[in-house]
Short mmCIF file of N, CA and C in Angstrom, two decimals:
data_model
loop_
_atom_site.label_atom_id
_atom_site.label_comp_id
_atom_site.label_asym_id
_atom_site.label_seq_id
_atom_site.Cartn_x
_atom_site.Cartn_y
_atom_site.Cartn_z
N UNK C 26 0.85 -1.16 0.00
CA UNK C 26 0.00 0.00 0.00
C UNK C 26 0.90 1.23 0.00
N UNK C 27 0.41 1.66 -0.40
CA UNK C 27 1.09 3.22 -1.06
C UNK C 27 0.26 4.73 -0.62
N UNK C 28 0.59 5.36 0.76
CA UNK C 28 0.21 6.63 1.05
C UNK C 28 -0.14 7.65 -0.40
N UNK C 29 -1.64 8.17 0.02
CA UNK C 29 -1.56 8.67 -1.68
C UNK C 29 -1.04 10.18 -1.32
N UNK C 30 -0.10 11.02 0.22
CA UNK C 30 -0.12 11.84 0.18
C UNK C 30 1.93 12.07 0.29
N UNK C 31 2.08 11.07 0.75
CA UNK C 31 3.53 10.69 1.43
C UNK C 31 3.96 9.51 1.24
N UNK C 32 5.51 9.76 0.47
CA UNK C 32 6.33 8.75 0.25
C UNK C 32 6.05 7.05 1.51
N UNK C 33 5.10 6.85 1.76
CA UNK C 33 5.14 5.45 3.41
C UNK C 33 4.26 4.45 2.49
N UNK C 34 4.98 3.03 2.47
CA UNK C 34 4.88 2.04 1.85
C UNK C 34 4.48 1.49 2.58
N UNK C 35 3.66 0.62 2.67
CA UNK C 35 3.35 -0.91 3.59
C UNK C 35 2.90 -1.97 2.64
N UNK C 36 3.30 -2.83 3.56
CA UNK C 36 2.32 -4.38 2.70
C UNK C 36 1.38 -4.89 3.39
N UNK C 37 1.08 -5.67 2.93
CA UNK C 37 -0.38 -6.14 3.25
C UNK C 37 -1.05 -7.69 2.59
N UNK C 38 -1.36 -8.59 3.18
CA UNK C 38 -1.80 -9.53 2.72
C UNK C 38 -3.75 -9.23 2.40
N UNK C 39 -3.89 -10.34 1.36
CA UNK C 39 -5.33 -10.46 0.88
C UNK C 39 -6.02 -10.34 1.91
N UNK C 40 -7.60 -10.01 2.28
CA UNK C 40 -8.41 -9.73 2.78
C UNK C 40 -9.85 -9.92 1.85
N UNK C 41 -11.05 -10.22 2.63
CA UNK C 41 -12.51 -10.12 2.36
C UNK C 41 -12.19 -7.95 2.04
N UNK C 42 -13.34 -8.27 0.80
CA UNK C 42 -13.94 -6.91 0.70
C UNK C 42 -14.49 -6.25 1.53
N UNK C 43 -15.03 -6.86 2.00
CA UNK C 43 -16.20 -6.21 3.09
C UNK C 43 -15.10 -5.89 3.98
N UNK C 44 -13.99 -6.27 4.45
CA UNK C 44 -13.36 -5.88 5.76
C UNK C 44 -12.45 -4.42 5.34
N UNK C 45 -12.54 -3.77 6.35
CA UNK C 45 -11.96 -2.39 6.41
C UNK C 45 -10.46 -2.28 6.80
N UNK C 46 -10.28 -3.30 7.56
CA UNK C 46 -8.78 -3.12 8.12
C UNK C 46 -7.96 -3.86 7.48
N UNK C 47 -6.90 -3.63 7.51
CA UNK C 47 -5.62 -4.61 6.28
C UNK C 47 -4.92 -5.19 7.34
N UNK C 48 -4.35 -6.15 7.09
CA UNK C 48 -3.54 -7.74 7.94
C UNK C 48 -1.84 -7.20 7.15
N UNK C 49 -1.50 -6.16 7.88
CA UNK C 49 -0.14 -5.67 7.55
C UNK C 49 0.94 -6.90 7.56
N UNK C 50 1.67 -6.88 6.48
CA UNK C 50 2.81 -7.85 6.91
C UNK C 50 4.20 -7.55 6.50
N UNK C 51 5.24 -7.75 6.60
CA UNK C 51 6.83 -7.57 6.41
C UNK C 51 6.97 -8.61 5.42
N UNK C 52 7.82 -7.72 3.97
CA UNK C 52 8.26 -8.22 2.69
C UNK C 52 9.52 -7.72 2.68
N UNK C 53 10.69 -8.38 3.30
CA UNK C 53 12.29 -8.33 3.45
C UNK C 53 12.44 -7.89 2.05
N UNK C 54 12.12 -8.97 1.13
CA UNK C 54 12.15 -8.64 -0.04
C UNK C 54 12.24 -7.43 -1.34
N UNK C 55 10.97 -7.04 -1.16
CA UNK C 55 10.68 -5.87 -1.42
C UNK C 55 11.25 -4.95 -0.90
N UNK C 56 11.21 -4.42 0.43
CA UNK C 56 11.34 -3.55 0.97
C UNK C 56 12.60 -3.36 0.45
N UNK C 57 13.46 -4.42 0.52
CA UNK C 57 15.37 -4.30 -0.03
C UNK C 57 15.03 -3.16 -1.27
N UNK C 58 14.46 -3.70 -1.98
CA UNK C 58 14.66 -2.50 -3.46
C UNK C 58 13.58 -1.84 -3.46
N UNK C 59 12.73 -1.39 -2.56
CA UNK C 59 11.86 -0.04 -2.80
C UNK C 59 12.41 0.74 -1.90
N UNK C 60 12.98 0.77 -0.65
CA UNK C 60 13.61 1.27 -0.06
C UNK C 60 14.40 2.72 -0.13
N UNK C 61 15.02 2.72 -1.35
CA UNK C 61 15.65 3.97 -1.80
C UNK C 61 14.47 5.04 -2.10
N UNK C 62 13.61 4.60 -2.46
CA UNK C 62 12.29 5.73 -2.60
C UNK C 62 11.10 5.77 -1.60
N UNK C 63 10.70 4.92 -1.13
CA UNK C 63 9.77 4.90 -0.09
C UNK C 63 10.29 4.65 1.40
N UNK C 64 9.57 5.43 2.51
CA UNK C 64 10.01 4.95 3.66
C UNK C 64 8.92 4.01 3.86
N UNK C 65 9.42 2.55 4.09
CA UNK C 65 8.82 1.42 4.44
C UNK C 65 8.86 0.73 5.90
N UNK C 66 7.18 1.10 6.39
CA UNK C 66 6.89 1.03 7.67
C UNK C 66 6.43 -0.52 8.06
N UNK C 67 6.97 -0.71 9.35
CA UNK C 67 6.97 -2.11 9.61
C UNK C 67 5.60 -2.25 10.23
N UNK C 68 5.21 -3.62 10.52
CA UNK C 68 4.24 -4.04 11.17
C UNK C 68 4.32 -3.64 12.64
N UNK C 69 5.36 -3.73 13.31
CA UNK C 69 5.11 -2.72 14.60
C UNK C 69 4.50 -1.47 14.66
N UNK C 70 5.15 -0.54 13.71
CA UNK C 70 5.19 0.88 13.73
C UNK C 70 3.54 0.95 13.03
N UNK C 71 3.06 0.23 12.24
CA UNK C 71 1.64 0.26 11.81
C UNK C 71 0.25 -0.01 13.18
N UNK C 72 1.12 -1.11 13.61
CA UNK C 72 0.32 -1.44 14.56
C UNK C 72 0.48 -1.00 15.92
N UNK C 73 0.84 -0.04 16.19
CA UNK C 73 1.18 1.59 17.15
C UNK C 73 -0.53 1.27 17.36
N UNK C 74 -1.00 1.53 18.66
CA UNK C 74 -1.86 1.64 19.26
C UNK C 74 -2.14 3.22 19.31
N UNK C 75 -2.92 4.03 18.97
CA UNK C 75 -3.35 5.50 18.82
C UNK C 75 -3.87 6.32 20.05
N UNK C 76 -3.72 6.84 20.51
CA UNK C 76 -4.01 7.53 21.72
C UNK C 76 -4.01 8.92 21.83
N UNK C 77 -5.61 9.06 21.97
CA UNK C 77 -6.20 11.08 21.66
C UNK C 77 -7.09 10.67 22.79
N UNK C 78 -7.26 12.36 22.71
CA UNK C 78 -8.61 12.83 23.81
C UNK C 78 -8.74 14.34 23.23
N UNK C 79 -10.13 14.58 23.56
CA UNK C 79 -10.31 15.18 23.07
C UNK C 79 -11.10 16.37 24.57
N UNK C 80 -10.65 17.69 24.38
CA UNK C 80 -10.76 18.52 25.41
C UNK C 80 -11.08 20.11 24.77
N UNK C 81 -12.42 20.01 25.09
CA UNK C 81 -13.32 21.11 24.04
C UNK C 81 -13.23 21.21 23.05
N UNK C 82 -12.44 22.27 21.84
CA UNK C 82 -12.32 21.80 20.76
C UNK C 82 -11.03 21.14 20.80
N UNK C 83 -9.98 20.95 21.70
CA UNK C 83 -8.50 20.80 21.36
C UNK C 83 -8.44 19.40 21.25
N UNK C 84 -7.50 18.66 20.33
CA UNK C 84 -7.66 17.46 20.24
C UNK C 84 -6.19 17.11 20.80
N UNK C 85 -6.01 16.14 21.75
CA UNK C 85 -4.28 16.32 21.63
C UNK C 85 -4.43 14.49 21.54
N UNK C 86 -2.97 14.49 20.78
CA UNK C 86 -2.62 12.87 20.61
C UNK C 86 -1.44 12.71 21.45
N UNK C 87 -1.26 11.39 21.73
CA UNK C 87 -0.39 10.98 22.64
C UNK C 87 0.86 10.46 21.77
N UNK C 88 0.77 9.58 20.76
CA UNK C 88 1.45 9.76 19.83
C UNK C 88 2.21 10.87 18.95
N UNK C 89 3.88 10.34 18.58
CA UNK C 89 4.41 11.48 18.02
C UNK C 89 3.89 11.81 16.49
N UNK C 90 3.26 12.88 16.37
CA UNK C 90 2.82 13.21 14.94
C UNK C 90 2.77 14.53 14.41
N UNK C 91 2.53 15.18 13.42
CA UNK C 91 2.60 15.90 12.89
C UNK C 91 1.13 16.33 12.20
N UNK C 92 0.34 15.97 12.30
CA UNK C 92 -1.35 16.26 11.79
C UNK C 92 -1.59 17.09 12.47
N UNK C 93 -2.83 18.01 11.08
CA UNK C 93 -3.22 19.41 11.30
C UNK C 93 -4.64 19.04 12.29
N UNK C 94 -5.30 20.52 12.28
CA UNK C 94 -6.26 20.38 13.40
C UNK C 94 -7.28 19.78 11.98
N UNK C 95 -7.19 19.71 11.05
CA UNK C 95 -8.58 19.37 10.20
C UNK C 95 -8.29 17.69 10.24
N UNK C 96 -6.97 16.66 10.39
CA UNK C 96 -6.45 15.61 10.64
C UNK C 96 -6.83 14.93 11.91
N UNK C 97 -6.79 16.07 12.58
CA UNK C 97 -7.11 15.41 13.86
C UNK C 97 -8.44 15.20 14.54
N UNK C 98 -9.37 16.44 13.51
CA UNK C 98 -10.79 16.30 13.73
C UNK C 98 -11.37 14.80 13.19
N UNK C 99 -10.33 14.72 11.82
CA UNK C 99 -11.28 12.94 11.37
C UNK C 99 -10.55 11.95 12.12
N UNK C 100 -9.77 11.96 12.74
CA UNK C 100 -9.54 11.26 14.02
C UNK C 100 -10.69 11.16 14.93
N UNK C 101 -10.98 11.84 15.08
CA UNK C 101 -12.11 12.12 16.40
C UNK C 101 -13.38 11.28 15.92
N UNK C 102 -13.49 11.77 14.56
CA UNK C 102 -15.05 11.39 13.94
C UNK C 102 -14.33 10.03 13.70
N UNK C 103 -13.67 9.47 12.66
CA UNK C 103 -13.35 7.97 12.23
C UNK C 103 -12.67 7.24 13.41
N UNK C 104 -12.60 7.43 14.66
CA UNK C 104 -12.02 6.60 15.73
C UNK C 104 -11.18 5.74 15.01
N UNK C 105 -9.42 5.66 14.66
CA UNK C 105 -8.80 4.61 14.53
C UNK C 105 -8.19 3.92 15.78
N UNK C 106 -7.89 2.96 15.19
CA UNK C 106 -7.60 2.31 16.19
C UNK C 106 -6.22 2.14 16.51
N UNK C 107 -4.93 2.04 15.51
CA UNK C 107 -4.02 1.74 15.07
C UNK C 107 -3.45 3.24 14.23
N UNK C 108 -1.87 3.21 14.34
CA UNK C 108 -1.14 4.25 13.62
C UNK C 108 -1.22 3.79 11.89
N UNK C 109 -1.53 2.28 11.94
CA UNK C 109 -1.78 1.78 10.42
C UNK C 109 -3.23 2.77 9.77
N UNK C 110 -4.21 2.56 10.57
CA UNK C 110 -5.78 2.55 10.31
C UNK C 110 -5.51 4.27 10.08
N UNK C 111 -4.79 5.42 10.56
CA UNK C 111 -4.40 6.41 10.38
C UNK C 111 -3.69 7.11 8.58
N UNK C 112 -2.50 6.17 8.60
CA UNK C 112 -1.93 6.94 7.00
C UNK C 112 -2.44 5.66 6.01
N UNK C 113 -3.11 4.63 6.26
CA UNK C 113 -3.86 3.95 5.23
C UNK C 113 -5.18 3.69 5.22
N UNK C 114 -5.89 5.33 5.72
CA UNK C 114 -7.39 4.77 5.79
C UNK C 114 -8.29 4.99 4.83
N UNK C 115 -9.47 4.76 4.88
CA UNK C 115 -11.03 4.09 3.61
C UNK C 115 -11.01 5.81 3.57
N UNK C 116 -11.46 6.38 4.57
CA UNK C 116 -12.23 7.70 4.68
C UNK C 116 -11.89 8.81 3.52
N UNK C 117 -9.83 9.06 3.42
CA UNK C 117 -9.75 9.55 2.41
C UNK C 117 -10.23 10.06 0.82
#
């Protein structure tokens, strides 16, 4: 999978249509020669557990990130669950 906004690669095995979330997995392989162009995020770093609250309008994340306040509002509304479910999500 391919961020449609930022160079971040992941893989991913097959899945049902109907399911929303992707079954991230590590391709040694690949990653060796895409590497020079994409930063290729591992299954740990995807599967980062997400952590916000939200305090009047201010949204703060507990995680290190860089998202604007309009980023962090569809956080709020799309509840992810995962740092994956974040830079590879449906909602886009």
């Amino acid at each position: 999978m391919l961020n449609s906004h930022y160079p971040y690669l992941a893989f991913t095995s097959s899945r049902p249509i109907d399911v929303c979330s992707f079954p991230f997995i590590e391709h040694p392989e690949l990653s060796e020669v895409l590497k020079e162009y994409y930063l290729i995020l591992s299954v740990s770093q995807l599967s980062e557990t997400v952590e916000f609250t939200k305090k009047a309008k201010r949204i703060i994340v507990k995680n290190a990130n860089t998202l604007h306040q309009r980023e962090l509002e569809q956080l709020v509304y799309w509840q992810p669950k995962t740092v994956g479910e974040i830079i590879f999500n449906y909602w886009d």
